PDB file of C-alpha atoms in Angstrom:
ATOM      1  CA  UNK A  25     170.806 136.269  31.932  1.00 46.00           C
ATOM      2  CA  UNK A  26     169.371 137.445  35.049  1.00 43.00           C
ATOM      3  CA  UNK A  27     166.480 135.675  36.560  1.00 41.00           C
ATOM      4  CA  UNK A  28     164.799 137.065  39.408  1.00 43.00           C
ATOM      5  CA  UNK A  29     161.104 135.669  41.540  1.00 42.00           C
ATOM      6  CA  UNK A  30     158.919 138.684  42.652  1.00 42.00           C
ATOM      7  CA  UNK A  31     156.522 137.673  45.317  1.00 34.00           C
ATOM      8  CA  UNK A  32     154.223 141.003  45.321  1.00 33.00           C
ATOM      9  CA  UNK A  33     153.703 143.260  41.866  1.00 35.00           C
ATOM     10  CA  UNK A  34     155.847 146.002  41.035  1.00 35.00           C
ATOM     11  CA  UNK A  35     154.446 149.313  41.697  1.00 35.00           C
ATOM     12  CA  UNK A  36     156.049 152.297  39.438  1.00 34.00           C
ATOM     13  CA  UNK A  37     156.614 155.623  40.949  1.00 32.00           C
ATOM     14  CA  UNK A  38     156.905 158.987  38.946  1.00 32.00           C
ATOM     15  CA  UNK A  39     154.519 160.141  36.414  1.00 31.00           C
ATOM     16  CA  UNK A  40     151.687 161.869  38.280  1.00 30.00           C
ATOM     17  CA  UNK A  41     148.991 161.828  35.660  1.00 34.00           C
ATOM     18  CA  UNK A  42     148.913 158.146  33.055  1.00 35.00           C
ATOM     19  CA  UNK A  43     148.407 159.029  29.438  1.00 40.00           C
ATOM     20  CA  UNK A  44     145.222 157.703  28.247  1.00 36.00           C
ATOM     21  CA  UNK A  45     146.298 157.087  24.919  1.00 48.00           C
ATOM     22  CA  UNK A  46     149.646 156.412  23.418  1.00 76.00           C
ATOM     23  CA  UNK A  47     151.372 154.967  20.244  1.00 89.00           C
ATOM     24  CA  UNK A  48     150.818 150.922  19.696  1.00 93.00           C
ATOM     25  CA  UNK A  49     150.780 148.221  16.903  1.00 94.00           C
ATOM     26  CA  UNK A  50     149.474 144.664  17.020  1.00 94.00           C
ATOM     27  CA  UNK A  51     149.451 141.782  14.624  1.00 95.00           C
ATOM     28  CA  UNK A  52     149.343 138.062  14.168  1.00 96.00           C
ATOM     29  CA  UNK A  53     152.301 135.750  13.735  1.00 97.00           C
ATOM     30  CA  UNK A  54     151.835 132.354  11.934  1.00 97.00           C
ATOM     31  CA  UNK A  55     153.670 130.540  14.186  1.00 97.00           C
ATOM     32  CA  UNK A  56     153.485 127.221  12.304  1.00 95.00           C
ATOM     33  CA  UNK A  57     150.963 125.752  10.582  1.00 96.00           C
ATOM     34  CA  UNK A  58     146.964 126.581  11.832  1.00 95.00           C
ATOM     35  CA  UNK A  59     148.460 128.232  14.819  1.00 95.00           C
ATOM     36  CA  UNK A  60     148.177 132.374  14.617  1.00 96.00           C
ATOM     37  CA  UNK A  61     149.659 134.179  17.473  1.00 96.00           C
ATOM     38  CA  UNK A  62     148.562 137.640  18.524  1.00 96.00           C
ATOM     39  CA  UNK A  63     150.866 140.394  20.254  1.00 97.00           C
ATOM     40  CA  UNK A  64     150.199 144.130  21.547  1.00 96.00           C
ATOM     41  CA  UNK A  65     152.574 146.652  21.453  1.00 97.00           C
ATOM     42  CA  UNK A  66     152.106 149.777  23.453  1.00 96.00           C
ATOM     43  CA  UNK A  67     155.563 152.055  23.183  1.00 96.00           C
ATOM     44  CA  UNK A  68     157.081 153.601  26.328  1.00 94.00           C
ATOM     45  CA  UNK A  69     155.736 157.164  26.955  1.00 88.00           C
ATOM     46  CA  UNK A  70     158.605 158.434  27.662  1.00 80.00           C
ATOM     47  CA  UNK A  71     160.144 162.014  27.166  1.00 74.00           C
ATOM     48  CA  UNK A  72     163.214 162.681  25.651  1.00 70.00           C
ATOM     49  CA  UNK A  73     164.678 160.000  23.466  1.00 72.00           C
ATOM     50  CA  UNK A  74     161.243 158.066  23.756  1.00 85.00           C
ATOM     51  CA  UNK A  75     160.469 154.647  23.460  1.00 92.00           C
ATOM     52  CA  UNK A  76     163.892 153.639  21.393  1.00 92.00           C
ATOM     53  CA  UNK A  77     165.399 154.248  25.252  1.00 92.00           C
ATOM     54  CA  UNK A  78     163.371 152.207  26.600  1.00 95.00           C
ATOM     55  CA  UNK A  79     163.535 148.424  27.373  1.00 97.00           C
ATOM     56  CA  UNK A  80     161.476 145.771  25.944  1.00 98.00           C
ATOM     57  CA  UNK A  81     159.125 143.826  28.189  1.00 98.00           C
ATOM     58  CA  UNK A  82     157.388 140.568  26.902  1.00 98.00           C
ATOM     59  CA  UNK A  83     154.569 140.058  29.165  1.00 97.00           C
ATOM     60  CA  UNK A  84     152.948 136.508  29.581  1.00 96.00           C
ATOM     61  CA  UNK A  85     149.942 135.202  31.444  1.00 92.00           C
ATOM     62  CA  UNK A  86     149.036 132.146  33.156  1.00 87.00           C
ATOM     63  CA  UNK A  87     146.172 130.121  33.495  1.00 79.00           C
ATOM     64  CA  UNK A  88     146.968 127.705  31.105  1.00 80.00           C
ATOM     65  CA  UNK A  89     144.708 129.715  28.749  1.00 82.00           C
ATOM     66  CA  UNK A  90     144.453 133.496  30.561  1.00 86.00           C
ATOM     67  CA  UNK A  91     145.072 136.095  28.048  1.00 90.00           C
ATOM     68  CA  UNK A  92     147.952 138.859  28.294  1.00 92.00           C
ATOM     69  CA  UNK A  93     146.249 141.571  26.477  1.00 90.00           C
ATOM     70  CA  UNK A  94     143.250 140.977  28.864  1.00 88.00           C
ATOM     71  CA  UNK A  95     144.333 140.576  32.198  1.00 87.00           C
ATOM     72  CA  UNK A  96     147.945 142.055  32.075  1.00 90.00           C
ATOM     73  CA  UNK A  97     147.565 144.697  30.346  1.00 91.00           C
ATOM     74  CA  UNK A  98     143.853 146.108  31.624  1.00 89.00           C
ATOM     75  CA  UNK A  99     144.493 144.725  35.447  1.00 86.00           C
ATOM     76  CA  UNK A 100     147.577 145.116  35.763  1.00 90.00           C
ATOM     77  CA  UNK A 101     150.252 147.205  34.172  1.00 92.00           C
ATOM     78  CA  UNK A 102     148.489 148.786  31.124  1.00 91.00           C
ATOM     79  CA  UNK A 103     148.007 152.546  30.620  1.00 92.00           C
ATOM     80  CA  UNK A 104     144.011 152.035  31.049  1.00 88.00           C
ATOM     81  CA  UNK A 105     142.713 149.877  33.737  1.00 83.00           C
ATOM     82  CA  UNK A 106     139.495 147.631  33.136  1.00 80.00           C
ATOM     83  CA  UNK A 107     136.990 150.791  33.329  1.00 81.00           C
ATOM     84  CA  UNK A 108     139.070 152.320  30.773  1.00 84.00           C
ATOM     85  CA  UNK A 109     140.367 155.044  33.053  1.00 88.00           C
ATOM     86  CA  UNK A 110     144.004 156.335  32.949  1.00 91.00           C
ATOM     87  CA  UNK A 111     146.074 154.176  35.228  1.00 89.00           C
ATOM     88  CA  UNK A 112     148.368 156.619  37.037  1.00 86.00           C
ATOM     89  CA  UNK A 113     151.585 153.680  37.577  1.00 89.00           C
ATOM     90  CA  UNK A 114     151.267 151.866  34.557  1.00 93.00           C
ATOM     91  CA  UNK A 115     154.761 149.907  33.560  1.00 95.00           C
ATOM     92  CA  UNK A 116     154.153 152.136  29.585  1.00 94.00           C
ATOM     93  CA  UNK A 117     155.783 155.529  31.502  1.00 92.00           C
ATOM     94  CA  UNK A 118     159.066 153.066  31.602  1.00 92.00           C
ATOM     95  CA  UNK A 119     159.304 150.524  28.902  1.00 96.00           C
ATOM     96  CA  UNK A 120     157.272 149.241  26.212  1.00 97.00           C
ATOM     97  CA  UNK A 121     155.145 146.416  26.655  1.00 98.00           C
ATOM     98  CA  UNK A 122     154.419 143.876  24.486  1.00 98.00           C
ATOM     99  CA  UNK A 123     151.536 141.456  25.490  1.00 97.00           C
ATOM    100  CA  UNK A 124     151.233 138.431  24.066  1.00 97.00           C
ATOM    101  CA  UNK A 125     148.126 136.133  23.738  1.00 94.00           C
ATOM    102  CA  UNK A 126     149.587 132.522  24.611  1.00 91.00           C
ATOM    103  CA  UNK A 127     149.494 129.805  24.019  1.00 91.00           C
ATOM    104  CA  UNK A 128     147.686 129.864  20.534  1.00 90.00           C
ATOM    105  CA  UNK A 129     143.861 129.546  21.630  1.00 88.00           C
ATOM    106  CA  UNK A 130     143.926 132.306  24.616  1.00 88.00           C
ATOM    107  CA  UNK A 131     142.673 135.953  23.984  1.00 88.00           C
ATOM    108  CA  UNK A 132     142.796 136.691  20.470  1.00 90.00           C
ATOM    109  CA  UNK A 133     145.117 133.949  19.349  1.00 92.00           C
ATOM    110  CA  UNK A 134     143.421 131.075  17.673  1.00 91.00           C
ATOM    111  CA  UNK A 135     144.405 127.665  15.834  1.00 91.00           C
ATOM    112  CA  UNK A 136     142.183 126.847  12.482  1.00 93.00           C
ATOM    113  CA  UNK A 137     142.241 123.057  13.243  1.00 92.00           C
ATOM    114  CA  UNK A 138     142.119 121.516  16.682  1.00 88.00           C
ATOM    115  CA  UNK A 139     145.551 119.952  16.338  1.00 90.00           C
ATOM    116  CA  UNK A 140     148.091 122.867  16.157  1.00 90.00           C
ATOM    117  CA  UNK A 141     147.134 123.443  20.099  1.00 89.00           C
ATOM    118  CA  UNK A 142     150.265 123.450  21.802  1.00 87.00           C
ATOM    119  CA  UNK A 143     150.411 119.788  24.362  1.00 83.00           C
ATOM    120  CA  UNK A 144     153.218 120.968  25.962  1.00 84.00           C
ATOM    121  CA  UNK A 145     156.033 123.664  27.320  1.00 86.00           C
ATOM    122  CA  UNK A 146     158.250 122.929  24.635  1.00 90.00           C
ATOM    123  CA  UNK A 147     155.673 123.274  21.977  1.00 93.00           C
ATOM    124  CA  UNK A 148     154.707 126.950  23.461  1.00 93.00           C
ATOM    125  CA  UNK A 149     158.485 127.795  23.963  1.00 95.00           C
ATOM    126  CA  UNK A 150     159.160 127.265  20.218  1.00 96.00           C
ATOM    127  CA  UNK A 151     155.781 129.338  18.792  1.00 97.00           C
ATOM    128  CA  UNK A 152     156.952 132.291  21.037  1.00 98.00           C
ATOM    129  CA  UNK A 153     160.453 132.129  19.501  1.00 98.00           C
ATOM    130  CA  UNK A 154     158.847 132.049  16.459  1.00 98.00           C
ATOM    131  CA  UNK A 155     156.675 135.154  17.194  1.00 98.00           C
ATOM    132  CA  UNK A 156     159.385 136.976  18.253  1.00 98.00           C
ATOM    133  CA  UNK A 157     161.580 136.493  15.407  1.00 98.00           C
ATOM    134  CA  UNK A 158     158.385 138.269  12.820  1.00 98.00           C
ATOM    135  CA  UNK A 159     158.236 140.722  15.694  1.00 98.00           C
ATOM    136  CA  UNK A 160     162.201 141.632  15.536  1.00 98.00           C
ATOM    137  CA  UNK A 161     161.851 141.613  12.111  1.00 97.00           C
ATOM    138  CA  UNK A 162     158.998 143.904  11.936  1.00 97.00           C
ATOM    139  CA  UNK A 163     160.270 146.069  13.983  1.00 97.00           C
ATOM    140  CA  UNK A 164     164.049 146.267  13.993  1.00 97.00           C
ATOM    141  CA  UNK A 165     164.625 148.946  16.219  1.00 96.00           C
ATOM    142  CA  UNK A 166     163.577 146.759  19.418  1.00 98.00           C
ATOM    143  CA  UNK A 167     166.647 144.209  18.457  1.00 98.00           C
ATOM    144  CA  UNK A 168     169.205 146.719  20.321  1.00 97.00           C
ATOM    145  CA  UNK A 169     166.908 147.760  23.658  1.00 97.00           C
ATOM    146  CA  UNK A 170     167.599 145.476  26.907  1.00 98.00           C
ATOM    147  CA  UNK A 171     164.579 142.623  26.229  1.00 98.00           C
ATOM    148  CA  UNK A 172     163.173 141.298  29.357  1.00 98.00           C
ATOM    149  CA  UNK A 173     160.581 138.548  29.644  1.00 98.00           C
ATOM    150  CA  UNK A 174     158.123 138.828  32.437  1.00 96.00           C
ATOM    151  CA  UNK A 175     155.992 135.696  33.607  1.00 93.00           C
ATOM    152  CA  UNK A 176     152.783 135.598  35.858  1.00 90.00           C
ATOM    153  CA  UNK A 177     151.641 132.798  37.727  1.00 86.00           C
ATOM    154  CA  UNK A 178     151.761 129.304  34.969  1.00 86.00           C
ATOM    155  CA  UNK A 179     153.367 132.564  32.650  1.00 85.00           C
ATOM    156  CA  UNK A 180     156.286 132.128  35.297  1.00 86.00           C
ATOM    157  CA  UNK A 181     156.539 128.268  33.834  1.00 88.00           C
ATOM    158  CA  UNK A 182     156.444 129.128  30.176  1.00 91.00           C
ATOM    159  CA  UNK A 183     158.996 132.512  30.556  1.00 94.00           C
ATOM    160  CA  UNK A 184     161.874 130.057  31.877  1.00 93.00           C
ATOM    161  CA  UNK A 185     161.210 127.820  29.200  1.00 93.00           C
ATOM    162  CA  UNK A 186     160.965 130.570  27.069  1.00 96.00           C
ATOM    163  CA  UNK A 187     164.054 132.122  27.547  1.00 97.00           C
ATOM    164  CA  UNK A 188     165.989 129.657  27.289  1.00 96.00           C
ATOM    165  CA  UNK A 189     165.045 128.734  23.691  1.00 97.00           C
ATOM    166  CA  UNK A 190     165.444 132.368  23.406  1.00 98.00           C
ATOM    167  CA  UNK A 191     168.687 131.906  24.776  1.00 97.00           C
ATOM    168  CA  UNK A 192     169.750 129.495  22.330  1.00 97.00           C
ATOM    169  CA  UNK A 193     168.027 130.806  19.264  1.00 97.00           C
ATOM    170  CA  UNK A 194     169.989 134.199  19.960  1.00 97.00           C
ATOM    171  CA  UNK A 195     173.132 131.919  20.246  1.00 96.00           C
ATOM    172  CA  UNK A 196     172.670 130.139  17.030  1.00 97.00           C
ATOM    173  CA  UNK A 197     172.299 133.838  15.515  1.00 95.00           C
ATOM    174  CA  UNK A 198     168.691 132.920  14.497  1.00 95.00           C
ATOM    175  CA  UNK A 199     167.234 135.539  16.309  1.00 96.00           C
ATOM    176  CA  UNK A 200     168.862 139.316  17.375  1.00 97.00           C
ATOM    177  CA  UNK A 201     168.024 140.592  20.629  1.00 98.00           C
ATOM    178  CA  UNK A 202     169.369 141.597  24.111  1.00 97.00           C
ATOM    179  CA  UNK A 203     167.825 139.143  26.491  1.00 97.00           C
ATOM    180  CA  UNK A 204     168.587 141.002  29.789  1.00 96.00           C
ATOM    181  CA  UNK A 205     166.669 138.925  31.967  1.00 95.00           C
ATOM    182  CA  UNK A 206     163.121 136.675  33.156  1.00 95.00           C
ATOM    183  CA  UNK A 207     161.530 138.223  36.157  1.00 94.00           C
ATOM    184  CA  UNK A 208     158.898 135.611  37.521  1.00 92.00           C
ATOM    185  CA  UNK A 209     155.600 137.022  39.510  1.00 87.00           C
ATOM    186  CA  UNK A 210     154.518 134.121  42.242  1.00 80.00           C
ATOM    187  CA  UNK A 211     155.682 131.529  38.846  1.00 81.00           C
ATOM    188  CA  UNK A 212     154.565 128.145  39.095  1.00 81.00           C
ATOM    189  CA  UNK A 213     157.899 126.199  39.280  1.00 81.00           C
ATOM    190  CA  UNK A 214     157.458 123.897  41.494  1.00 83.00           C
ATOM    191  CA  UNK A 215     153.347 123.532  41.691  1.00 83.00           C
ATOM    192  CA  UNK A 216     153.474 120.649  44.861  1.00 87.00           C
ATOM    193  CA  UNK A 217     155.942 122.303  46.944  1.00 88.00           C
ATOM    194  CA  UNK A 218     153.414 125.594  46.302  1.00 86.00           C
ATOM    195  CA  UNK A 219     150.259 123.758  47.618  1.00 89.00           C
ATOM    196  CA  UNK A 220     151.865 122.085  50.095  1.00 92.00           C
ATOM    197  CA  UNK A 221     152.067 125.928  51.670  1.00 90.00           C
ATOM    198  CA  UNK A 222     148.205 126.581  51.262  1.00 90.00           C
ATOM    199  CA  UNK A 223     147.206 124.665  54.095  1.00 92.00           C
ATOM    200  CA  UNK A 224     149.556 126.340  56.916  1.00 93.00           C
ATOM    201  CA  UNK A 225     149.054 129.861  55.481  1.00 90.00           C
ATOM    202  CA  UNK A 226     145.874 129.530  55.230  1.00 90.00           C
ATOM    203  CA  UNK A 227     145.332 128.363  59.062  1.00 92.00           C
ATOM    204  CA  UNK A 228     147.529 131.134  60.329  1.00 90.00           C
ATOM    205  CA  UNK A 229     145.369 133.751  58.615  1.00 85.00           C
ATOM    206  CA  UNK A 230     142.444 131.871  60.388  1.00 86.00           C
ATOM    207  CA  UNK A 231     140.770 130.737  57.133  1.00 87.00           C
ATOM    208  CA  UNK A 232     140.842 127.355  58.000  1.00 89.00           C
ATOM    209  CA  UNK A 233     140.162 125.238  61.361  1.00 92.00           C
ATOM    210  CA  UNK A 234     142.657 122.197  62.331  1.00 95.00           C
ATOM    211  CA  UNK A 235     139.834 119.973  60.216  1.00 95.00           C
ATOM    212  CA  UNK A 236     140.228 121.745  57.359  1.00 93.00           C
ATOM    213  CA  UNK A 237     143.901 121.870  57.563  1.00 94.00           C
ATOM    214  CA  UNK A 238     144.218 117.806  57.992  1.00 96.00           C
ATOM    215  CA  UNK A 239     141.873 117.233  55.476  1.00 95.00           C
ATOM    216  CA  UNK A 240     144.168 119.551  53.081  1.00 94.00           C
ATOM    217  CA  UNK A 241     147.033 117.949  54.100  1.00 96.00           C
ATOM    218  CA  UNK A 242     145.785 114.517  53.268  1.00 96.00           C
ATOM    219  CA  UNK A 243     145.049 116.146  49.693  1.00 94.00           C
ATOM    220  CA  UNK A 244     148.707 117.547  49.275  1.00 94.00           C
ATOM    221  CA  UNK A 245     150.101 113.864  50.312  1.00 95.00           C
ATOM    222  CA  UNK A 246     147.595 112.225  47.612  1.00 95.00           C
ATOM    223  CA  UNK A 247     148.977 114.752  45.210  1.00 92.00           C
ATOM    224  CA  UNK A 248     152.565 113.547  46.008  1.00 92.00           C
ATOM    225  CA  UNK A 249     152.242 110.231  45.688  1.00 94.00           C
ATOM    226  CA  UNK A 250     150.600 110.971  42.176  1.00 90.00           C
ATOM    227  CA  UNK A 251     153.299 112.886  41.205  1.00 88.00           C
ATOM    228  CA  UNK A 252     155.996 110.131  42.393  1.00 90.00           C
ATOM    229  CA  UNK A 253     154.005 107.228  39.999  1.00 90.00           C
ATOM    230  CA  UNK A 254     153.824 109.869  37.170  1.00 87.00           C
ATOM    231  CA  UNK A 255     150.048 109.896  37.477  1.00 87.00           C
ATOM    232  CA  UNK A 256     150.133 113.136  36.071  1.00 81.00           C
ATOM    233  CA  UNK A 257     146.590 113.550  34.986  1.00 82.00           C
ATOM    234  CA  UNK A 258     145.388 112.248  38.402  1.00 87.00           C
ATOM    235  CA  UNK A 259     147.464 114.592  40.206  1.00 86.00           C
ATOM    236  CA  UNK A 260     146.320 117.502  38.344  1.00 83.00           C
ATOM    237  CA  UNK A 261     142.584 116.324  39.365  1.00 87.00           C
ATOM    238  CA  UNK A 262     143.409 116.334  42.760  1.00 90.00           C
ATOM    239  CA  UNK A 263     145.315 119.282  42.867  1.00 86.00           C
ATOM    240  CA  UNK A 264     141.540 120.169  41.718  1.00 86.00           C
ATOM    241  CA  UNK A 265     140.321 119.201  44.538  1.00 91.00           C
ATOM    242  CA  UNK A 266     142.604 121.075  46.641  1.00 91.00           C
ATOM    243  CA  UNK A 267     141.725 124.124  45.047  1.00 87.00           C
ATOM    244  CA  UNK A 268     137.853 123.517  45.830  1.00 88.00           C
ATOM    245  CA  UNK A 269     138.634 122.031  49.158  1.00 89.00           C
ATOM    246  CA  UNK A 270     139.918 125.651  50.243  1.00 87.00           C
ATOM    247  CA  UNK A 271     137.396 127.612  47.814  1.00 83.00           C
ATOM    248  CA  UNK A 272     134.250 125.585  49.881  1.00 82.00           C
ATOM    249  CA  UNK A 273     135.642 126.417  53.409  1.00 76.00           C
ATOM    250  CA  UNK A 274     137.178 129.201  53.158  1.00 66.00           C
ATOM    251  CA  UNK A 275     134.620 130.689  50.736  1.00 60.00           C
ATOM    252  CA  UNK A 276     137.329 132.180  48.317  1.00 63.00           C
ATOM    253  CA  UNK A 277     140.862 130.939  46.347  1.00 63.00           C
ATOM    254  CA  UNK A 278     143.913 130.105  48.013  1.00 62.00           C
ATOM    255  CA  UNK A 279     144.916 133.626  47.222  1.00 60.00           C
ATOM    256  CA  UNK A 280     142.322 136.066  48.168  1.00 61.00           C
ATOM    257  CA  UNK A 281     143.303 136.549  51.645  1.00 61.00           C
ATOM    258  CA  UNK A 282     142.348 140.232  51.745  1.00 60.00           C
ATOM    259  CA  UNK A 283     139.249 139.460  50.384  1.00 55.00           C
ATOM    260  CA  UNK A 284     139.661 142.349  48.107  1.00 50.00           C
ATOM    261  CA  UNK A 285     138.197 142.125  44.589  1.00 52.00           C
ATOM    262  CA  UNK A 286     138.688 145.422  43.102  1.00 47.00           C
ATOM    263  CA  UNK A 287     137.559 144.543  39.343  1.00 45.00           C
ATOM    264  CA  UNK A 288     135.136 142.209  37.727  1.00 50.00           C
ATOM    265  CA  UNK A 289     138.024 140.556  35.336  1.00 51.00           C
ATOM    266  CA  UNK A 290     136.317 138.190  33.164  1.00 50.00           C
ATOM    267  CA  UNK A 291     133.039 139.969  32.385  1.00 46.00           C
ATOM    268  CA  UNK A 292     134.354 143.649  32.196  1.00 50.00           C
ATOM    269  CA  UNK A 293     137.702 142.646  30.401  1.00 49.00           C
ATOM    270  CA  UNK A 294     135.668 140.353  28.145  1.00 50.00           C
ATOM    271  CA  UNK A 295     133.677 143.974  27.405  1.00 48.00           C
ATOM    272  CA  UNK A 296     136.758 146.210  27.156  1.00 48.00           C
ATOM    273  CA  UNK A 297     139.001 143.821  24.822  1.00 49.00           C
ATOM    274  CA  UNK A 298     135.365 143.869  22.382  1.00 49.00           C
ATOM    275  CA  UNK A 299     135.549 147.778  22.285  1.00 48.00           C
ATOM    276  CA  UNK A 300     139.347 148.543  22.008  1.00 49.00           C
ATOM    277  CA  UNK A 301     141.365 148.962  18.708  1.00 45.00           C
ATOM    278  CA  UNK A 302     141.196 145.360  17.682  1.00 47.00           C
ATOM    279  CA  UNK A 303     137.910 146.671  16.072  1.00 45.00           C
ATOM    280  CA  UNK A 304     139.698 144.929  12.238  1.00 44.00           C
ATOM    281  CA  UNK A 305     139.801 141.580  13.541  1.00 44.00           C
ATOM    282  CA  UNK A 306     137.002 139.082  13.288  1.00 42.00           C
ATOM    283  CA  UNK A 307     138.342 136.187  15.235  1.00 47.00           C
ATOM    284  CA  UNK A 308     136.947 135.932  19.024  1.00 52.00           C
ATOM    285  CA  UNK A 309     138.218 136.839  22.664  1.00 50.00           C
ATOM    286  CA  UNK A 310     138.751 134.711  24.980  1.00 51.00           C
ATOM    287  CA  UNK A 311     139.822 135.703  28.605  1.00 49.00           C
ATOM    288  CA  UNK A 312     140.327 132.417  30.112  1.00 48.00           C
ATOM    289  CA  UNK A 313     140.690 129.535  27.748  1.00 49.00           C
ATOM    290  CA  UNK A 314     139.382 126.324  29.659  1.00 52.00           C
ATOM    291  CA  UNK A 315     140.315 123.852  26.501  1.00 51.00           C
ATOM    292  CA  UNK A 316     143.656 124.821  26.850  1.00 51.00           C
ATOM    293  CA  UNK A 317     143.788 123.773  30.685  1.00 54.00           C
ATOM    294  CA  UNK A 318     142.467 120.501  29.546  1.00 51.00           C
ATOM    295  CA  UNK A 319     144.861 120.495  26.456  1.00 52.00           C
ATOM    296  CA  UNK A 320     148.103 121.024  28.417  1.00 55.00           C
ATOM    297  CA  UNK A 321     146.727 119.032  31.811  1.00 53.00           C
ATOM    298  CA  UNK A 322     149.762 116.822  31.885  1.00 49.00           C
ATOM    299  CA  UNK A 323     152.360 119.814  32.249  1.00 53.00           C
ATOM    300  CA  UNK A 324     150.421 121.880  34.944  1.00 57.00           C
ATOM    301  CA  UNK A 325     152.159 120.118  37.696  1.00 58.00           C
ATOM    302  CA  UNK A 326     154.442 118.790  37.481  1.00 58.00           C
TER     303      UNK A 326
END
């Protein structure tokens, strides 16, 4: 099993012209009791053999609580883009993608009592081996095409995990796939050794003074010492702090260096994800679930 970090997102080449529309399926997964997982399949467009040639890419969001169906596939690597316009490099000219809405509570996943929220890693690791087994099941053909699992941001966190109950689930013979590899997009492994970068990047590309950069510091040093008592909770809230430390001087996220903001995610992908094909379902979207960030505080980072 191959794992491999991507710093920047992959950027197909080929297909001049995206399809607009292609074949899909989607459907829920009990995953244990109260807890209903939803996935989206869209098959490869592909010539030739089709989509049975193709690999299989499980795609998972971060957040906590960001959904896969909203962000990953209309932002990022989906056929249509958040305006619903044909996106020209989408991943579906080379694999089929299957987004999944996790953990239970993000996008169109849901939990009928308050206690089947997952509290931890483990927890989400075992409802996506669970999902997966329906999904194999469902659809048998994907058990013999190369399976990869792809992780964004706190996705990164919960594909390692993943995969390796994955790993052992296909060992036991409980579930039939070929697990090729985890590929990782800027994953949040190591979440203290990630801020402790914020400050010095963020002075070099002159979007913070010396000031701002001690006082960020002294943040990233409260945030260790947190950590090395198992505070957990009170390392999370200052790793809070951090965040709006660098949002208030710099005027934007640790992130938006470019200070490019080419869609409006939450509102338009909140509008798109109401108007697509899920028209049968009658439980509600959510694009970024806050609950679960409070839900699953203790595992963000440590």
């Amino acid at each position: 099993m191959i794992f491999v970090l991507l710093s920047l997102v992959l950027v197909s080449v080929g297909y001049p012209t995206a399809e607009a529309e292609g074949k899909e399926s989607w459907s829920y997964v009990n995953v244990r009791k109260d807890a209903h997982m939803f996935w989206w399949l869209l098959y490869a467009h592909k010539p030739g053999d089709g989509y049975k040639s193709a690999p299989l890419i499980i795609w998972l969001q971060g957040g906590p609580g960001a959904s896969s169906t909203g962000y990953g596939n209309f932002a990022e690597i989906g056929p249509l883009d958040v305006f619903q316009r044909p996106r020209n490099h989408s991943w579906v000219h080379f694999a089929n993608l299957l987004f999944v809405d996790n953990p239970v509570g993000a996008g169109y996943s849901y939990v009928t009592d308050d206690g089947a929220y997952a509290r931890n890693e483990s927890q989400i690791a075992n409802d996506l081996v669970a999902l997966l087994s329906v999904f194999l099941t469902k659809l048998p053909e994907f058990q013999v095409v190369p399976l990869y699992i792809f992780g964004e941001s706190y996705g990164g966190k919960m594909a390692a995990i993943f995969a390796l109950a994955l790993n052992k689930a296909v060992s036991s013979g409980q579930i039939h796939c070929q697990l090729r590899g985890v590929v990782l997009g800027d994953g949040w492994l190591s979440p203290i050794d990630s801020t402790a970068t914020w400050g010095p990047y963020l002075y070099t590309m002159s979007m913070l003074d010396k000031a701002d950069l001690l006082s960020l510091h002294q943040v990233v040093l409260s945030i260790r010492d947190a950590l090395d008592h198992r505070k957990l909770v009170k390392a999370t809230q200052l790793w809070t702090t951090a965040e709006d430390l660098v949002e208030t001087v710099s005027l934007g996220r640790h992130w938006e260096v470019s200070r490019c903001r080419c869609y409006q995610p939450l509102l338009r992908m909140h509008i798109v994800t109401k108007q697509a094909v899920l028209k049968g379902y009658s439980t509600g979207f959510f694009t970024v679930s806050d609950l679960l960030e409070i839900l699953l505080n203790l595992s963000v980072l440590p």
